[in-house]
Amino acid sequence: MSEDQDIEKHQIDLHAMCPEYKELAPLKPGFALRAKTTMFQITSTIFSTAVILSVLLIALSSLIFNYLFARKRRPYIEQEKAAKAARPQGVKKAVPDLAYYADLQGMVLATREILTDDGFYLQMHRILPKEGANEFESRPPVLLLHGLLASCATYCSNEDKSLAFYLVRNGFDVWIADNRCGDFRKHTTYTKHDPRMWTWDVRHMALYDLPAFVDTILNQSDTKFTKLGLVAHSQGVAQIFMSFSRYLCPELNDRVYAVCGLGPAVFTGTVLHSFFFKLFHWPTSVFHVLFGNTAVFPHLIKLRNFVPGSLYSSSAYLFFMFIFDNDDSLWDRALIGRQFIFMPIYLSSNCLRWWVGKNSVNDRGCILHPHDPNDPASKPWFNRKTAPMALWIGGKDSIVDGNKLVIYLQENEPLAQLQSVNVIPDYAHLDTLWALDSVETVASGVRDHLLRHAFPSNEK
């Protein structure tokens, strides 16, 4: 079989990427499916509510204990005070309105609705300066991809230090987008209550969502560029690696001038083996009883529209900081409300199962089978030269193992163009986005890597 035939075969055979993972059987519409879905909604609501309330109680107790007896040093407390003094009066701390926070930075969002080849409607936002000429013909396009349970708002919730706004101010044509489903649950065939709408995971994001985003951006009439830059955090990096791989869309490498990966979720970290994540390690039948067969925690996400934003964001902050063992000592705590008001988003239970269920990524420790050069049956992930890559890795990141990824790429993937590795010793998983020194430590390097490869020979 030729290489091209091999690529074509695996573009429609997602199972070949992770053969030990148990795929869902095709769902047949009818009364039985509706009854089963209703039962799963009831059982998962009871279970997830109990789990979340228990975690919040433990997290709150832990927060109080740490405040009284184990308070962490906050090296940027003076910067926090200065930012507070400079902040205009009356700024809302926690509203689920991305356009509001863009407006505070002198930006507006131009929102687009796009359609993937498998029938999902997705939302993209182009970030525009309110004042001055946009001159998109001279601005290299860049797309920012978010992580698991997060949205594109993670790039816009750190005031003037937000990576998206920083790149706009530095001359880029910046796009942010939400993968399926975000808060935009819409399909050409299925309703949001139909479990057939939720049978996807990261492989589908890599196969359908990312190419649709790229097509939309590069088909704009006001750009002369034939390639774009990709900046991704956590799961977004996994999405890029899978899309670039021999299994899905290796030709996408030819449409990307550079990749910047922050906290890359390719190899898993130690925290995913904690007791909490063992709650997800069930066979598919049990998993659906506990977490449903549509979206995860949909009833809790709906609370965002009915409870005060500060209460919702504080609860989300406690929950995610505790289960992922995150560290906020480098953040501006006044911004926590806007950072967590957008979390979580609507995620399919099947995607959660793909990450942490039985025979999942968490079990094998990697999104794809690592290539072994000594095994003739083993193949590298990449069958063509990738776009130039740069990585930013937190030394205290226990969610992913970026160092293992670097070693793997250097030793086993000859076509991976890994040009820069930046390990920040004091950074945890979200610090690459929200640390008070993230502009100097991360954003400026992202800008430089993108500019280095955006020009020349990149115009239509």
Coordinates of C-alpha atoms in Angstrom, one line a residue:
M1 CA 0.0 0.0 0.0
S2 CA 1.4 3.4 -0.9
E3 CA 1.8 6.2 1.6
D4 CA -1.0 8.3 0.1
Q5 CA -3.3 5.3 0.3
D6 CA -2.3 4.8 3.9
I7 CA -3.1 8.4 4.7
E8 CA -6.5 8.2 2.9
K9 CA -7.4 5.0 4.8
H10 CA -6.7 6.4 8.2
Q11 CA -8.5 9.7 7.5
I12 CA -11.7 7.7 7.9
D13 CA -10.4 5.1 10.4
L14 CA -10.0 7.0 13.7
H15 CA -9.7 3.7 15.6
A16 CA -6.3 3.1 14.0
M17 CA -4.9 5.9 16.0
C18 CA -5.8 4.3 19.4
P19 CA -6.6 0.6 18.7
E20 CA -6.9 -0.3 22.4
Y21 CA -9.6 2.3 23.0
K22 CA -13.1 0.9 22.9
E23 CA -15.2 2.8 20.3
L24 CA -18.9 3.5 20.8
A25 CA -21.2 1.2 18.9
P26 CA -23.4 3.1 16.4
L27 CA -26.5 4.6 18.1
K28 CA -29.8 3.6 16.7
P29 CA -32.6 6.2 17.1
G30 CA -35.8 5.2 18.7
F31 CA -37.6 4.8 22.0
A32 CA -34.9 2.6 23.6
L33 CA -32.2 5.3 23.0
R34 CA -34.4 8.1 24.3
A35 CA -35.3 6.1 27.4
K36 CA -31.6 5.2 28.0
T37 CA -30.6 8.8 27.6
T38 CA -33.2 10.0 30.1
M39 CA -32.1 7.4 32.6
F40 CA -28.5 8.5 32.1
Q41 CA -29.4 12.1 32.6
I42 CA -31.0 11.3 35.9
T43 CA -28.2 9.1 37.3
S44 CA -25.4 11.4 36.0
T45 CA -27.1 14.5 37.5
I46 CA -27.3 12.8 40.9
F47 CA -23.7 11.5 40.7
S48 CA -22.0 14.6 39.3
T49 CA -23.8 16.9 41.7
A50 CA -22.7 14.8 44.7
V51 CA -19.1 14.7 43.4
I52 CA -18.9 18.4 42.7
L53 CA -20.4 19.4 46.0
S54 CA -18.0 17.0 47.8
V55 CA -15.0 18.5 45.9
L56 CA -16.1 22.0 46.7
L57 CA -16.4 21.3 50.4
I58 CA -13.0 19.7 50.4
A59 CA -11.5 22.4 48.3
L60 CA -12.9 25.2 50.5
S61 CA -11.5 23.5 53.6
S62 CA -8.1 23.1 51.9
L63 CA -8.2 26.8 50.9
I64 CA -8.9 27.9 54.5
F65 CA -6.2 25.7 55.9
N66 CA -3.6 26.9 53.4
Y67 CA -4.6 30.5 54.1
L68 CA -4.1 30.1 57.8
F69 CA -1.1 27.7 58.0
A70 CA 0.5 27.3 54.6
R71 CA 0.2 30.5 52.7
K72 CA 2.2 30.6 49.5
R73 CA 4.5 33.5 48.7
R74 CA 3.1 35.8 46.0
P75 CA 6.0 37.4 44.2
Y76 CA 3.9 39.9 42.2
I77 CA 1.8 41.4 44.9
E78 CA 3.0 44.9 44.1
Q79 CA 2.1 44.5 40.5
E80 CA -1.4 43.3 41.6
K81 CA -1.8 46.5 43.7
A82 CA -0.6 48.7 40.8
A83 CA -3.1 47.0 38.4
K84 CA -5.9 47.5 40.9
A85 CA -5.1 51.2 41.3
A86 CA -5.1 51.6 37.5
R87 CA -8.3 49.7 36.9
P88 CA -11.3 51.8 36.0
Q89 CA -14.1 52.0 38.5
G90 CA -17.2 49.9 37.8
V91 CA -15.5 47.2 35.8
K92 CA -17.5 44.0 36.2
K93 CA -15.5 41.1 37.7
A94 CA -17.5 38.1 36.4
V95 CA -19.8 38.3 33.4
P96 CA -20.0 35.6 30.7
D97 CA -19.5 38.2 28.0
L98 CA -16.3 38.0 26.0
A99 CA -17.1 41.1 24.0
Y100 CA -17.3 43.1 27.2
Y101 CA -13.7 42.2 28.2
A102 CA -12.5 42.8 24.7
D103 CA -14.1 46.3 24.8
L104 CA -12.2 47.1 27.9
Q105 CA -9.0 46.6 26.0
G106 CA -10.0 48.7 23.0
M107 CA -11.0 45.7 20.9
V108 CA -14.1 44.4 19.2
L109 CA -15.0 40.9 18.2
A110 CA -16.2 40.0 14.7
T111 CA -18.0 36.7 15.1
R112 CA -18.4 34.1 12.4
E113 CA -20.4 30.9 12.3
I114 CA -18.9 28.1 10.4
L115 CA -19.9 24.6 9.4
T116 CA -17.6 21.5 9.7
D117 CA -17.8 18.6 7.2
D118 CA -19.5 16.4 9.8
G119 CA -22.3 18.9 10.4
F120 CA -21.3 20.9 13.5
Y121 CA -21.7 24.7 13.6
L122 CA -18.8 26.4 15.4
Q123 CA -18.1 30.0 16.4
M124 CA -15.0 31.9 15.6
H125 CA -14.0 35.5 16.6
R126 CA -11.7 37.8 14.8
I127 CA -10.3 40.4 17.2
L128 CA -10.1 43.9 15.8
P129 CA -8.7 47.1 17.2
K130 CA -11.5 49.7 17.7
E131 CA -9.2 52.5 16.5
G132 CA -6.9 52.7 13.5
A133 CA -6.7 50.8 10.2
N134 CA -6.7 47.1 10.4
E135 CA -4.6 46.5 7.3
F136 CA -5.2 42.8 7.3
E137 CA -3.2 42.4 4.1
S138 CA 0.0 43.0 6.1
R139 CA -1.0 41.3 9.3
P140 CA 0.0 37.6 9.5
P141 CA -3.0 35.5 10.6
V142 CA -2.8 33.5 13.8
L143 CA -5.4 31.1 15.3
L144 CA -5.5 30.4 19.1
L145 CA -6.8 27.0 20.3
H146 CA -8.0 26.4 23.8
G147 CA -7.7 23.5 26.2
L148 CA -9.9 20.9 27.8
L149 CA -13.0 22.2 29.6
A150 CA -11.9 25.7 28.6
S151 CA -13.0 28.1 25.9
C152 CA -11.2 30.7 23.7
A153 CA -11.9 33.2 26.5
T154 CA -8.8 31.9 28.3
Y155 CA -6.8 34.0 25.8
C156 CA -8.7 37.2 26.6
S157 CA -9.2 37.2 30.4
N158 CA -5.9 38.5 31.7
E159 CA -6.5 42.2 30.9
D160 CA -3.7 43.8 28.8
K161 CA -1.5 40.8 29.4
S162 CA -4.0 38.5 27.6
L163 CA -2.1 36.7 24.8
A164 CA -4.8 37.4 22.2
F165 CA -4.8 41.2 22.8
Y166 CA -1.0 41.2 23.0
L167 CA -0.7 39.7 19.5
V168 CA -3.2 42.1 18.0
R169 CA -1.2 45.0 19.4
N170 CA 1.9 43.4 17.9
G171 CA 0.6 43.4 14.3
F172 CA -1.2 40.0 14.0
D173 CA -4.6 39.2 12.5
V174 CA -5.8 37.3 15.5
W175 CA -8.6 34.7 15.5
I176 CA -9.9 32.7 18.5
A177 CA -12.4 29.8 18.2
D178 CA -14.3 27.3 20.3
N179 CA -14.1 23.7 19.3
R180 CA -17.3 21.6 19.5
C181 CA -19.4 22.4 21.4
G182 CA -18.4 25.3 23.6
D183 CA -21.6 27.1 24.4
F184 CA -22.8 26.8 20.9
R185 CA -24.5 23.4 20.7
K186 CA -25.8 23.3 17.1
H187 CA -25.8 20.6 14.4
T188 CA -27.3 20.2 11.0
T189 CA -29.1 17.0 11.8
Y190 CA -29.1 16.4 15.6
T191 CA -30.5 18.4 18.5
K192 CA -28.5 19.1 21.6
H193 CA -30.4 16.5 23.5
D194 CA -29.6 13.7 21.0
P195 CA -26.7 11.5 22.1
R196 CA -25.7 11.0 18.5
M197 CA -24.6 14.7 18.6
W198 CA -22.1 13.8 21.4
T199 CA -20.2 10.8 20.0
W200 CA -17.0 12.8 19.4
D201 CA -13.6 13.3 21.1
V202 CA -10.4 15.1 20.3
R203 CA -9.8 13.1 17.2
H204 CA -12.9 14.6 15.6
M205 CA -11.7 18.1 16.6
A206 CA -8.4 17.4 14.9
L207 CA -10.0 15.9 11.8
Y208 CA -12.9 18.4 11.3
D209 CA -12.7 21.5 13.5
L210 CA -9.1 22.6 13.0
P211 CA -9.2 22.2 9.1
A212 CA -12.5 24.2 9.1
F213 CA -10.9 27.0 11.2
V214 CA -7.9 27.1 8.9
D215 CA -10.1 27.2 5.7
T216 CA -12.2 30.0 7.1
I217 CA -9.2 32.2 8.0
L218 CA -7.1 31.6 4.8
N219 CA -10.2 32.1 2.6
Q220 CA -10.7 35.7 3.8
S221 CA -10.6 38.1 0.9
D222 CA -8.7 40.7 2.9
T223 CA -5.6 38.6 3.6
K224 CA -2.8 37.9 1.2
F225 CA -1.3 35.1 3.3
T226 CA -1.5 31.4 2.3
K227 CA -0.4 30.1 5.7
L228 CA -1.3 30.9 9.3
G229 CA 0.2 30.5 12.7
L230 CA -1.2 28.2 15.4
V231 CA -1.0 29.0 19.1
A232 CA -2.4 26.3 21.4
H233 CA -2.7 25.5 25.1
S234 CA -3.0 22.0 26.6
Q235 CA -5.6 20.0 24.6
G236 CA -5.2 22.4 21.7
V237 CA -1.6 21.2 21.3
A238 CA -2.9 17.6 21.2
Q239 CA -5.4 18.6 18.6
I240 CA -2.6 20.0 16.4
F241 CA -0.3 17.0 16.8
M242 CA -3.1 14.6 15.9
S243 CA -4.2 16.7 12.9
F244 CA -0.6 16.9 11.7
S245 CA -0.1 13.1 12.1
R246 CA -0.1 10.5 9.4
Y247 CA -3.5 9.4 10.5
L248 CA -5.5 12.5 9.8
C249 CA -4.5 15.7 8.0
P250 CA -0.7 15.7 7.4
E251 CA -1.3 18.1 4.4
L252 CA -2.3 20.7 7.0
N253 CA 1.4 21.2 7.8
D254 CA 1.7 23.0 4.4
R255 CA -0.8 25.6 5.5
V256 CA 0.8 26.5 8.8
Y257 CA 3.9 28.7 9.1
A258 CA 4.6 28.1 12.8
V259 CA 3.2 26.4 15.9
C260 CA 3.5 27.6 19.5
G261 CA 2.5 25.0 22.1
L262 CA 1.8 26.1 25.7
G263 CA 1.6 23.3 28.4
P264 CA 1.3 20.7 25.6
A265 CA -1.2 17.9 26.5
V266 CA 0.5 15.1 24.6
F267 CA 2.0 13.0 27.4
T268 CA 0.0 13.0 30.7
G269 CA 1.3 14.2 34.0
T270 CA 1.1 12.8 37.5
V271 CA -2.0 14.5 38.8
L272 CA -4.2 12.6 36.4
H273 CA -3.4 9.4 38.3
S274 CA -4.8 10.8 41.6
F275 CA -7.8 9.4 43.4
F276 CA -10.2 11.8 41.9
F277 CA -9.5 10.7 38.3
K278 CA -9.9 7.1 39.3
L279 CA -13.6 7.9 39.5
F280 CA -13.6 8.1 35.7
H281 CA -11.9 4.7 35.2
W282 CA -15.0 2.6 34.3
P283 CA -16.2 0.5 31.4
T284 CA -18.3 2.5 28.9
S285 CA -21.6 1.2 30.2
V286 CA -20.9 2.3 33.8
F287 CA -19.3 5.5 32.6
H288 CA -22.5 6.6 30.9
V289 CA -24.5 5.8 34.0
L290 CA -22.2 8.1 36.0
F291 CA -21.5 10.9 33.5
G292 CA -24.3 10.5 30.9
N293 CA -24.2 10.0 27.1
T294 CA -24.5 13.6 26.0
A295 CA -22.7 16.5 27.6
V296 CA -20.9 16.4 30.9
F297 CA -22.4 18.5 33.8
P298 CA -24.9 20.3 31.5
H299 CA -27.2 21.2 34.5
L300 CA -24.4 22.8 36.3
I301 CA -23.2 24.9 33.4
K302 CA -26.7 26.2 33.0
L303 CA -26.4 27.7 36.5
R304 CA -24.2 30.4 35.0
N305 CA -27.3 32.1 33.7
F306 CA -29.2 32.0 37.0
V307 CA -26.7 32.6 39.9
P308 CA -24.4 35.6 40.5
G309 CA -21.3 35.5 38.4
S310 CA -19.1 35.9 41.4
L311 CA -20.6 32.8 43.0
Y312 CA -20.4 30.7 39.8
S313 CA -16.8 31.7 39.0
S314 CA -15.6 31.2 42.6
S315 CA -17.1 27.7 42.6
A316 CA -15.5 26.9 39.3
Y317 CA -12.2 28.3 40.6
L318 CA -12.3 26.1 43.7
F319 CA -13.3 23.0 41.8
F320 CA -10.7 23.2 39.0
M321 CA -7.8 24.4 41.2
F322 CA -8.4 21.5 43.6
I323 CA -8.8 18.6 41.2
F324 CA -5.9 19.7 38.9
D325 CA -3.7 20.8 41.8
N326 CA -3.1 24.1 40.2
D327 CA -1.2 27.1 41.7
D328 CA -2.4 30.7 41.4
S329 CA 0.5 32.4 43.2
L330 CA 1.6 34.1 40.0
W331 CA -1.8 35.4 39.0
D332 CA -3.7 38.6 39.6
R333 CA -6.4 37.3 41.9
A334 CA -8.7 40.2 41.0
L335 CA -9.1 38.6 37.6
I336 CA -10.2 35.1 38.8
G337 CA -13.8 36.0 38.3
R338 CA -13.5 36.7 34.6
Q339 CA -11.0 33.8 34.1
F340 CA -13.4 31.1 35.5
I341 CA -16.8 32.5 34.6
F342 CA -16.3 30.9 31.2
M343 CA -15.4 27.4 32.6
P344 CA -16.4 24.7 32.0
I345 CA -17.9 24.5 28.5
Y346 CA -20.2 21.8 27.1
L347 CA -18.0 18.8 26.6
S348 CA -19.1 15.4 25.4
S349 CA -19.0 12.6 27.9
N350 CA -17.3 10.6 25.2
C351 CA -14.4 13.1 25.0
L352 CA -14.0 12.9 28.7
R353 CA -14.0 9.1 28.5
W354 CA -11.3 9.3 25.8
W355 CA -9.1 11.3 28.1
V356 CA -9.5 9.6 31.5
G357 CA -11.8 6.6 31.1
K358 CA -10.8 2.9 30.8
N359 CA -8.2 2.3 28.1
S360 CA -7.9 6.0 27.7
V361 CA -5.1 8.5 27.1
N362 CA -4.6 8.5 30.8
D363 CA -4.0 4.7 30.8
R364 CA -1.5 4.7 28.0
G365 CA 0.1 8.0 29.0
C366 CA 0.1 9.6 25.5
I367 CA -2.4 10.7 22.9
L368 CA -0.9 8.4 20.3
H369 CA 1.2 5.3 20.4
P370 CA 4.8 6.4 20.9
H371 CA 7.0 5.4 17.9
D372 CA 9.7 2.9 18.7
P373 CA 12.5 3.0 16.1
N374 CA 13.5 -0.6 17.1
D375 CA 10.1 -1.9 16.2
P376 CA 9.6 -2.4 12.4
A377 CA 5.8 -2.4 12.9
S378 CA 5.9 1.0 14.6
K379 CA 5.6 4.2 12.6
P380 CA 6.5 7.8 13.4
W381 CA 3.6 10.1 14.1
F382 CA 4.6 12.5 11.3
N383 CA 5.1 11.4 7.7
R384 CA 6.0 14.8 6.4
K385 CA 8.0 17.7 7.8
T386 CA 5.9 19.6 10.4
A387 CA 5.6 23.4 10.6
P388 CA 8.3 24.9 12.9
M389 CA 7.4 24.3 16.5
A390 CA 8.2 26.1 19.8
L391 CA 7.1 24.8 23.2
W392 CA 6.6 26.5 26.6
I393 CA 6.6 24.0 29.5
G394 CA 5.9 24.7 33.2
G395 CA 8.4 23.2 35.6
K396 CA 5.6 22.7 38.1
D397 CA 3.0 21.4 35.6
S398 CA 1.7 18.1 37.0
I399 CA -1.2 17.9 34.5
V400 CA 1.0 17.2 31.4
D401 CA 4.6 16.1 31.0
G402 CA 6.1 18.4 28.5
N403 CA 9.7 17.2 29.1
K404 CA 8.8 13.7 28.0
L405 CA 7.3 15.2 24.8
V406 CA 10.5 17.0 24.0
I407 CA 12.7 13.9 24.5
Y408 CA 10.3 11.8 22.4
L409 CA 10.3 14.3 19.5
Q410 CA 14.0 14.7 19.5
E411 CA 14.7 10.9 19.6
N412 CA 11.8 9.4 17.6
E413 CA 10.3 12.0 15.2
P414 CA 12.8 13.1 12.6
L415 CA 10.3 15.2 10.7
A416 CA 9.2 17.2 13.7
Q417 CA 10.7 20.7 13.4
L418 CA 11.1 21.4 17.1
Q419 CA 13.1 24.7 17.1
S420 CA 12.6 26.0 20.6
V421 CA 12.0 24.6 24.0
N422 CA 11.3 27.0 26.9
V423 CA 11.0 25.5 30.4
I424 CA 9.8 27.9 33.0
P425 CA 10.7 26.4 36.4
D426 CA 8.1 28.2 38.5
Y427 CA 5.2 27.8 36.1
A428 CA 2.2 25.5 36.6
H429 CA -0.3 24.5 33.8
L430 CA -2.2 27.8 33.5
D431 CA 0.6 30.1 34.2
T432 CA 1.6 30.3 30.5
L433 CA -1.7 32.1 30.0
W434 CA -2.4 34.0 33.3
A435 CA 0.9 34.6 35.2
L436 CA 1.6 38.3 35.8
D437 CA 4.9 38.0 34.0
S438 CA 3.5 35.9 31.1
V439 CA 4.1 38.7 28.6
E440 CA 7.9 38.7 29.2
T441 CA 8.1 35.0 29.8
V442 CA 5.8 33.6 27.1
A443 CA 4.0 36.1 24.9
S444 CA 7.0 37.9 23.6
G445 CA 8.6 34.6 22.6
V446 CA 5.4 33.5 20.9
R447 CA 5.4 36.8 19.0
D448 CA 9.0 36.3 17.9
H449 CA 8.6 32.7 16.8
L450 CA 5.5 33.6 14.8
L451 CA 7.2 36.6 13.1
R452 CA 10.3 34.7 12.4
H453 CA 8.3 32.3 10.2
A454 CA 5.5 34.4 8.9
F455 CA 7.7 36.3 6.5
P456 CA 8.8 36.1 3.8
S457 CA 7.4 34.0 0.9
N458 CA 4.0 33.8 2.6
E459 CA 1.8 35.9 0.3
K460 CA -0.7 34.9 -2.3

